Amino acid sequence: NAGVTQTPKFQVLKTGQSMTLQCAQDMNHEYMSWYRQDPGMGLRLIHYSVGAGITDQGEVPNGYNVSRSTTEDFPLRLLSAAPSQTSVYFCASRGLAGVLGEQFFGPGTRLTVL
Amino acid sequence: AQKVTQAQTEISVVEKEDVTLDCVYETRDTTYYLFWYKQPPSGELVFLIRRNSFDEQNEISGRYSWNFQKSTSSFNFTITASQVVDSAVYFCALSEIYAGGTSYGKLTFGQGTILTVHP
């Protein structure tokens, strides 16, 4: 199993550009989520999904869109990038059955918006 | 709303010293999960421990130990005989437990503690 994969690892955008951060998992996990990590603020939840076709907002959803057409993939879209979106982005997944187990995180995408 | 506070922004110790990382949380839920994650300089997030709110037993795993005190809403993490490889950012996190005993795993993180262990 590859676990949770994220592409790209690094990205530089200009203000106003759009892009999609890719996230995929091969563990058949229902739950997937996106976090952003900023210095001194820990990780904050952007959006999450409890299954294909179901998404909801987290703590900091503004400026980001998500969709979940398959169990495996959960892309994060920035429609018009802003310097405030410069951050490290982590995707995570876990199964829903039973007691909460380990949440698996991807390796992260470091995004810089100029 | 949930909140996790890690009072220490940075800690610097010399190898072999013991070090405790503090974590205090706020939640209205009566049942919840608490976590610690390690983020080494390479950047990935490494799961260390999960604790249920209804289990206040302390846990020890090698040089790591965790002290959970529900009365003070604290979940502190101690590294005994620290090593240079322990240098990392450590995050404490909290997750609700929904009816039925499951959780969607929405995590509320503390701001992190940067631990530097000098040789």
PDB file of C-alpha atoms in Angstrom:
ATOM      1  CA  ASN A   1       0.000   0.000   0.000  1.00  0.00           C
ATOM      2  CA  ALA A   2       1.211   3.490  -0.834  1.00  0.00           C
ATOM      3  CA  GLY A   3      -0.894   4.984   1.987  1.00  0.00           C
ATOM      4  CA  VAL A   4      -1.799   8.638   1.446  1.00  0.00           C
ATOM      5  CA  THR A   5      -0.086  10.334  -1.465  1.00  0.00           C
ATOM      6  CA  GLN A   6      -0.030  14.025  -2.290  1.00  0.00           C
ATOM      7  CA  THR A   7       1.104  15.846  -5.394  1.00  0.00           C
ATOM      8  CA  PRO A   8       2.873  18.105  -5.974  1.00  0.00           C
ATOM      9  CA  LYS A   9       5.376  18.316  -3.109  1.00  0.00           C
ATOM     10  CA  PHE A  10       6.186  21.936  -3.838  1.00  0.00           C
ATOM     11  CA  GLN A  11       4.359  24.613  -5.792  1.00  0.00           C
ATOM     12  CA  VAL A  12       4.823  28.312  -6.410  1.00  0.00           C
ATOM     13  CA  LEU A  13       1.860  30.310  -7.684  1.00  0.00           C
ATOM     14  CA  LYS A  14       1.228  33.911  -8.537  1.00  0.00           C
ATOM     15  CA  THR A  15      -1.659  35.732  -6.938  1.00  0.00           C
ATOM     16  CA  GLY A  16      -4.868  34.973  -8.813  1.00  0.00           C
ATOM     17  CA  GLN A  17      -3.725  31.706 -10.321  1.00  0.00           C
ATOM     18  CA  SER A  18      -5.681  28.535  -9.754  1.00  0.00           C
ATOM     19  CA  MET A  19      -4.470  25.055  -9.014  1.00  0.00           C
ATOM     20  CA  THR A  20      -5.503  21.713  -7.595  1.00  0.00           C
ATOM     21  CA  LEU A  21      -3.656  19.858  -4.873  1.00  0.00           C
ATOM     22  CA  GLN A  22      -4.074  16.140  -5.381  1.00  0.00           C
ATOM     23  CA  CYS A  23      -4.631  13.598  -2.623  1.00  0.00           C
ATOM     24  CA  ALA A  24      -5.151   9.871  -3.015  1.00  0.00           C
ATOM     25  CA  GLN A  25      -5.315   6.920  -0.652  1.00  0.00           C
ATOM     26  CA  ASP A  26      -5.360   3.210  -1.368  1.00  0.00           C
ATOM     27  CA  MET A  27      -6.660   1.975   1.981  1.00  0.00           C
ATOM     28  CA  ASN A  28     -10.375   2.207   1.104  1.00  0.00           C
ATOM     29  CA  HIS A  29     -10.845   4.799   3.835  1.00  0.00           C
ATOM     30  CA  GLU A  30     -14.176   6.595   3.993  1.00  0.00           C
ATOM     31  CA  TYR A  31     -12.948   9.675   5.818  1.00  0.00           C
ATOM     32  CA  MET A  32     -10.565  12.124   4.174  1.00  0.00           C
ATOM     33  CA  SER A  33      -9.607  15.628   5.138  1.00  0.00           C
ATOM     34  CA  TRP A  34      -7.386  18.582   4.299  1.00  0.00           C
ATOM     35  CA  TYR A  35      -5.406  20.606   6.829  1.00  0.00           C
ATOM     36  CA  ARG A  36      -3.139  23.579   6.467  1.00  0.00           C
ATOM     37  CA  GLN A  37      -0.143  24.160   8.711  1.00  0.00           C
ATOM     38  CA  ASP A  38       1.044  27.652   9.482  1.00  0.00           C
ATOM     39  CA  PRO A  39       3.829  28.661  11.882  1.00  0.00           C
ATOM     40  CA  GLY A  40       2.611  29.006  15.436  1.00  0.00           C
ATOM     41  CA  MET A  41      -0.908  27.858  14.582  1.00  0.00           C
ATOM     42  CA  GLY A  42      -0.652  24.099  14.352  1.00  0.00           C
ATOM     43  CA  LEU A  43      -2.804  22.381  11.759  1.00  0.00           C
ATOM     44  CA  ARG A  44      -6.256  23.671  10.922  1.00  0.00           C
ATOM     45  CA  LEU A  45      -8.997  21.741   9.170  1.00  0.00           C
ATOM     46  CA  ILE A  46     -10.030  23.123   5.772  1.00  0.00           C
ATOM     47  CA  HIS A  47     -12.539  20.588   4.417  1.00  0.00           C
ATOM     48  CA  TYR A  48     -13.408  16.999   5.079  1.00  0.00           C
ATOM     49  CA  SER A  49     -15.386  14.161   3.524  1.00  0.00           C
ATOM     50  CA  VAL A  50     -17.037  11.111   5.069  1.00  0.00           C
ATOM     51  CA  GLY A  51     -17.517   9.336   1.770  1.00  0.00           C
ATOM     52  CA  ALA A  52     -17.851   9.731  -1.973  1.00  0.00           C
ATOM     53  CA  GLY A  53     -20.215  12.570  -2.771  1.00  0.00           C
ATOM     54  CA  ILE A  54     -20.210  13.957   0.794  1.00  0.00           C
ATOM     55  CA  THR A  55     -18.083  16.917   1.837  1.00  0.00           C
ATOM     56  CA  ASP A  56     -18.272  19.553   4.532  1.00  0.00           C
ATOM     57  CA  GLN A  57     -16.394  22.601   5.704  1.00  0.00           C
ATOM     58  CA  GLY A  58     -13.846  22.673   8.445  1.00  0.00           C
ATOM     59  CA  GLU A  59     -12.441  25.585  10.400  1.00  0.00           C
ATOM     60  CA  VAL A  60     -10.866  27.553   7.525  1.00  0.00           C
ATOM     61  CA  PRO A  61     -12.716  26.734   4.276  1.00  0.00           C
ATOM     62  CA  ASN A  62     -12.686  30.143   2.574  1.00  0.00           C
ATOM     63  CA  GLY A  63     -10.821  30.202  -0.725  1.00  0.00           C
ATOM     64  CA  TYR A  64     -10.848  26.424  -1.128  1.00  0.00           C
ATOM     65  CA  ASN A  65     -13.154  23.975  -2.894  1.00  0.00           C
ATOM     66  CA  VAL A  66     -13.312  20.217  -2.650  1.00  0.00           C
ATOM     67  CA  SER A  67     -15.218  17.367  -4.216  1.00  0.00           C
ATOM     68  CA  ARG A  68     -15.171  13.617  -3.637  1.00  0.00           C
ATOM     69  CA  SER A  69     -16.176  11.666  -6.705  1.00  0.00           C
ATOM     70  CA  THR A  70     -14.375   8.468  -5.670  1.00  0.00           C
ATOM     71  CA  THR A  71     -13.377   6.888  -2.373  1.00  0.00           C
ATOM     72  CA  GLU A  72      -9.708   7.132  -3.318  1.00  0.00           C
ATOM     73  CA  ASP A  73      -9.342  10.774  -4.319  1.00  0.00           C
ATOM     74  CA  PHE A  74      -9.965  14.058  -2.518  1.00  0.00           C
ATOM     75  CA  PRO A  75      -8.557  17.029  -4.462  1.00  0.00           C
ATOM     76  CA  LEU A  76      -8.307  20.526  -2.984  1.00  0.00           C
ATOM     77  CA  ARG A  77      -8.851  23.421  -5.381  1.00  0.00           C
ATOM     78  CA  LEU A  78      -7.631  26.955  -5.028  1.00  0.00           C
ATOM     79  CA  LEU A  79      -9.685  29.010  -7.487  1.00  0.00           C
ATOM     80  CA  SER A  80      -7.803  32.299  -7.114  1.00  0.00           C
ATOM     81  CA  ALA A  81      -4.672  31.966  -5.014  1.00  0.00           C
ATOM     82  CA  ALA A  82      -3.821  34.627  -2.453  1.00  0.00           C
ATOM     83  CA  PRO A  83      -0.590  35.178  -0.473  1.00  0.00           C
ATOM     84  CA  SER A  84      -2.538  34.238   2.690  1.00  0.00           C
ATOM     85  CA  GLN A  85      -2.802  30.733   1.280  1.00  0.00           C
ATOM     86  CA  THR A  86       0.952  30.245   1.480  1.00  0.00           C
ATOM     87  CA  SER A  87       1.178  27.230   3.749  1.00  0.00           C
ATOM     88  CA  VAL A  88       1.939  23.548   4.018  1.00  0.00           C
ATOM     89  CA  TYR A  89      -1.075  21.419   3.150  1.00  0.00           C
ATOM     90  CA  PHE A  90      -1.677  17.945   4.550  1.00  0.00           C
ATOM     91  CA  CYS A  91      -4.223  15.419   3.414  1.00  0.00           C
ATOM     92  CA  ALA A  92      -5.339  12.707   5.831  1.00  0.00           C
ATOM     93  CA  SER A  93      -7.531   9.624   5.798  1.00  0.00           C
ATOM     94  CA  ARG A  94      -8.939   7.021   8.139  1.00  0.00           C
ATOM     95  CA  GLY A  95     -11.552   4.313   8.133  1.00  0.00           C
ATOM     96  CA  LEU A  96     -14.884   5.036   9.813  1.00  0.00           C
ATOM     97  CA  ALA A  97     -15.655   1.621  11.213  1.00  0.00           C
ATOM     98  CA  GLY A  98     -15.250   1.067  14.905  1.00  0.00           C
ATOM     99  CA  VAL A  99     -13.128   2.977  17.376  1.00  0.00           C
ATOM    100  CA  LEU A 100     -11.123   5.869  16.018  1.00  0.00           C
ATOM    101  CA  GLY A 101      -7.783   4.565  14.948  1.00  0.00           C
ATOM    102  CA  GLU A 102      -4.725   6.157  13.550  1.00  0.00           C
ATOM    103  CA  GLN A 103      -5.340   8.909  11.051  1.00  0.00           C
ATOM    104  CA  PHE A 104      -2.893   8.600   8.171  1.00  0.00           C
ATOM    105  CA  PHE A 105      -1.336  11.792   6.871  1.00  0.00           C
ATOM    106  CA  GLY A 106       0.198  12.402   3.482  1.00  0.00           C
ATOM    107  CA  PRO A 107       3.709  13.874   3.147  1.00  0.00           C
ATOM    108  CA  GLY A 108       2.406  17.413   2.596  1.00  0.00           C
ATOM    109  CA  THR A 109       2.460  20.006  -0.181  1.00  0.00           C
ATOM    110  CA  ARG A 110       4.390  23.213   0.399  1.00  0.00           C
ATOM    111  CA  LEU A 111       2.622  26.033  -1.428  1.00  0.00           C
ATOM    112  CA  THR A 112       3.963  29.544  -1.901  1.00  0.00           C
ATOM    113  CA  VAL A 113       1.764  32.270  -3.369  1.00  0.00           C
ATOM    114  CA  LEU A 114       3.635  35.342  -4.546  1.00  0.00           C
TER     115      LEU A 114
ATOM    116  CA  ALA B   1     -15.842  24.915  20.417  1.00  0.00           C
ATOM    117  CA  GLN B   2     -12.788  22.847  21.061  1.00  0.00           C
ATOM    118  CA  LYS B   3      -9.405  24.256  21.851  1.00  0.00           C
ATOM    119  CA  VAL B   4      -5.974  22.780  22.469  1.00  0.00           C
ATOM    120  CA  THR B   5      -3.206  24.813  24.037  1.00  0.00           C
ATOM    121  CA  GLN B   6       0.447  23.890  24.142  1.00  0.00           C
ATOM    122  CA  ALA B   7       1.976  26.452  26.421  1.00  0.00           C
ATOM    123  CA  GLN B   8       5.579  25.861  25.407  1.00  0.00           C
ATOM    124  CA  THR B   9       6.433  27.227  21.990  1.00  0.00           C
ATOM    125  CA  GLU B  10      10.026  26.019  22.118  1.00  0.00           C
ATOM    126  CA  ILE B  11      12.008  23.819  24.470  1.00  0.00           C
ATOM    127  CA  SER B  12      15.739  23.282  24.342  1.00  0.00           C
ATOM    128  CA  VAL B  13      17.429  20.506  26.328  1.00  0.00           C
ATOM    129  CA  VAL B  14      20.707  18.668  26.402  1.00  0.00           C
ATOM    130  CA  GLU B  15      20.794  15.008  25.501  1.00  0.00           C
ATOM    131  CA  LYS B  16      19.801  12.628  28.312  1.00  0.00           C
ATOM    132  CA  GLU B  17      17.673  15.221  30.056  1.00  0.00           C
ATOM    133  CA  ASP B  18      14.025  14.432  30.696  1.00  0.00           C
ATOM    134  CA  VAL B  19      11.552  16.798  29.106  1.00  0.00           C
ATOM    135  CA  THR B  20       7.808  17.264  29.507  1.00  0.00           C
ATOM    136  CA  LEU B  21       5.587  18.835  26.885  1.00  0.00           C
ATOM    137  CA  ASP B  22       2.378  20.297  28.248  1.00  0.00           C
ATOM    138  CA  CYS B  23      -1.037  20.083  26.616  1.00  0.00           C
ATOM    139  CA  VAL B  24      -4.268  21.558  27.953  1.00  0.00           C
ATOM    140  CA  TYR B  25      -7.567  21.205  26.150  1.00  0.00           C
ATOM    141  CA  GLU B  26     -11.096  22.556  26.223  1.00  0.00           C
ATOM    142  CA  THR B  27     -14.173  20.708  25.029  1.00  0.00           C
ATOM    143  CA  ARG B  28     -17.848  20.498  25.886  1.00  0.00           C
ATOM    144  CA  ASP B  29     -17.936  16.853  24.898  1.00  0.00           C
ATOM    145  CA  THR B  30     -17.953  14.260  27.650  1.00  0.00           C
ATOM    146  CA  THR B  31     -16.202  11.740  25.436  1.00  0.00           C
ATOM    147  CA  TYR B  32     -13.324  12.512  23.120  1.00  0.00           C
ATOM    148  CA  TYR B  33      -9.950  11.334  21.915  1.00  0.00           C
ATOM    149  CA  LEU B  34      -6.584  12.915  22.566  1.00  0.00           C
ATOM    150  CA  PHE B  35      -3.528  12.468  20.391  1.00  0.00           C
ATOM    151  CA  TRP B  36       0.132  13.308  20.155  1.00  0.00           C
ATOM    152  CA  TYR B  37       1.897  13.623  16.810  1.00  0.00           C
ATOM    153  CA  LYS B  38       5.565  14.149  16.043  1.00  0.00           C
ATOM    154  CA  GLN B  39       6.761  16.163  13.060  1.00  0.00           C
ATOM    155  CA  PRO B  40      10.501  15.620  12.467  1.00  0.00           C
ATOM    156  CA  PRO B  41      12.538  18.030  10.320  1.00  0.00           C
ATOM    157  CA  SER B  42      11.614  15.976   7.252  1.00  0.00           C
ATOM    158  CA  GLY B  43       8.062  17.303   7.647  1.00  0.00           C
ATOM    159  CA  GLU B  44       5.855  14.237   7.843  1.00  0.00           C
ATOM    160  CA  LEU B  45       3.408  13.722  10.704  1.00  0.00           C
ATOM    161  CA  VAL B  46       4.062  10.675  12.843  1.00  0.00           C
ATOM    162  CA  PHE B  47       1.308   9.295  15.069  1.00  0.00           C
ATOM    163  CA  LEU B  48       2.511   8.662  18.636  1.00  0.00           C
ATOM    164  CA  ILE B  49      -0.518   7.908  20.784  1.00  0.00           C
ATOM    165  CA  ARG B  50      -4.306   8.033  21.068  1.00  0.00           C
ATOM    166  CA  ARG B  51      -6.096   8.208  24.429  1.00  0.00           C
ATOM    167  CA  ASN B  52      -9.833   7.852  25.081  1.00  0.00           C
ATOM    168  CA  SER B  53     -11.357  10.323  27.501  1.00  0.00           C
ATOM    169  CA  PHE B  54     -12.850   7.516  29.582  1.00  0.00           C
ATOM    170  CA  ASP B  55      -9.488   5.846  30.112  1.00  0.00           C
ATOM    171  CA  GLU B  56      -7.292   7.868  32.461  1.00  0.00           C
ATOM    172  CA  GLN B  57      -4.609   5.252  32.770  1.00  0.00           C
ATOM    173  CA  ASN B  58      -1.174   6.642  32.078  1.00  0.00           C
ATOM    174  CA  GLU B  59       0.809   5.002  29.336  1.00  0.00           C
ATOM    175  CA  ILE B  60       4.465   4.279  28.850  1.00  0.00           C
ATOM    176  CA  SER B  61       6.110   3.275  25.598  1.00  0.00           C
ATOM    177  CA  GLY B  62       9.862   2.985  25.859  1.00  0.00           C
ATOM    178  CA  ARG B  63      11.242   6.432  26.672  1.00  0.00           C
ATOM    179  CA  TYR B  64       7.836   8.051  26.072  1.00  0.00           C
ATOM    180  CA  SER B  65       5.125   8.412  28.674  1.00  0.00           C
ATOM    181  CA  TRP B  66       1.832  10.231  28.779  1.00  0.00           C
ATOM    182  CA  ASN B  67      -0.032  11.619  31.767  1.00  0.00           C
ATOM    183  CA  PHE B  68      -3.760  12.165  31.215  1.00  0.00           C
ATOM    184  CA  GLN B  69      -5.641  14.069  33.921  1.00  0.00           C
ATOM    185  CA  LYS B  70      -9.269  14.707  33.088  1.00  0.00           C
ATOM    186  CA  SER B  71      -9.737  16.835  36.219  1.00  0.00           C
ATOM    187  CA  THR B  72      -7.285  19.418  34.891  1.00  0.00           C
ATOM    188  CA  SER B  73      -7.973  18.790  31.171  1.00  0.00           C
ATOM    189  CA  SER B  74      -4.343  18.006  30.564  1.00  0.00           C
ATOM    190  CA  PHE B  75      -2.536  15.390  28.490  1.00  0.00           C
ATOM    191  CA  ASN B  76       1.175  15.868  29.035  1.00  0.00           C
ATOM    192  CA  PHE B  77       3.948  14.034  27.228  1.00  0.00           C
ATOM    193  CA  THR B  78       7.292  13.173  28.804  1.00  0.00           C
ATOM    194  CA  ILE B  79      10.423  12.001  27.023  1.00  0.00           C
ATOM    195  CA  THR B  80      12.896  10.339  29.361  1.00  0.00           C
ATOM    196  CA  ALA B  81      16.609  10.488  28.581  1.00  0.00           C
ATOM    197  CA  SER B  82      16.083  12.610  25.485  1.00  0.00           C
ATOM    198  CA  GLN B  83      18.085  11.970  22.345  1.00  0.00           C
ATOM    199  CA  VAL B  84      19.027  14.158  19.390  1.00  0.00           C
ATOM    200  CA  VAL B  85      16.606  12.157  17.226  1.00  0.00           C
ATOM    201  CA  ASP B  86      13.757  13.422  19.428  1.00  0.00           C
ATOM    202  CA  SER B  87      14.265  16.900  17.985  1.00  0.00           C
ATOM    203  CA  ALA B  88      10.989  17.706  16.259  1.00  0.00           C
ATOM    204  CA  VAL B  89       7.764  19.644  16.505  1.00  0.00           C
ATOM    205  CA  TYR B  90       5.237  17.886  18.700  1.00  0.00           C
ATOM    206  CA  PHE B  91       1.512  18.421  18.353  1.00  0.00           C
ATOM    207  CA  CYS B  92      -1.262  17.610  20.775  1.00  0.00           C
ATOM    208  CA  ALA B  93      -4.704  17.153  19.212  1.00  0.00           C
ATOM    209  CA  LEU B  94      -8.322  16.511  20.196  1.00  0.00           C
ATOM    210  CA  SER B  95     -11.178  14.763  18.380  1.00  0.00           C
ATOM    211  CA  GLU B  96     -14.844  14.392  19.251  1.00  0.00           C
ATOM    212  CA  ILE B  97     -16.563  11.050  19.586  1.00  0.00           C
ATOM    213  CA  TYR B  98     -19.994  11.007  18.026  1.00  0.00           C
ATOM    214  CA  ALA B  99     -22.999   8.995  19.090  1.00  0.00           C
ATOM    215  CA  GLY B 100     -22.351   5.348  18.365  1.00  0.00           C
ATOM    216  CA  GLY B 101     -18.777   5.579  19.554  1.00  0.00           C
ATOM    217  CA  THR B 102     -17.210   6.580  16.286  1.00  0.00           C
ATOM    218  CA  SER B 103     -15.589   9.759  15.210  1.00  0.00           C
ATOM    219  CA  TYR B 104     -15.094  11.355  11.860  1.00  0.00           C
ATOM    220  CA  GLY B 105     -11.620  12.185  13.023  1.00  0.00           C
ATOM    221  CA  LYS B 106     -11.852  15.938  12.776  1.00  0.00           C
ATOM    222  CA  LEU B 107      -8.798  16.949  14.728  1.00  0.00           C
ATOM    223  CA  THR B 108      -8.244  20.184  16.618  1.00  0.00           C
ATOM    224  CA  PHE B 109      -4.506  20.731  16.971  1.00  0.00           C
ATOM    225  CA  GLY B 110      -2.467  22.735  19.409  1.00  0.00           C
ATOM    226  CA  GLN B 111       0.043  25.171  17.983  1.00  0.00           C
ATOM    227  CA  GLY B 112       2.921  22.776  18.476  1.00  0.00           C
ATOM    228  CA  THR B 113       6.056  22.684  20.624  1.00  0.00           C
ATOM    229  CA  ILE B 114       9.446  22.799  18.956  1.00  0.00           C
ATOM    230  CA  LEU B 115      11.786  20.502  20.853  1.00  0.00           C
ATOM    231  CA  THR B 116      15.506  20.792  20.246  1.00  0.00           C
ATOM    232  CA  VAL B 117      17.798  18.250  21.847  1.00  0.00           C
ATOM    233  CA  HIS B 118      21.450  19.263  21.821  1.00  0.00           C
ATOM    234  CA  PRO B 119      24.222  16.658  21.905  1.00  0.00           C
TER     235      PRO B 119
END
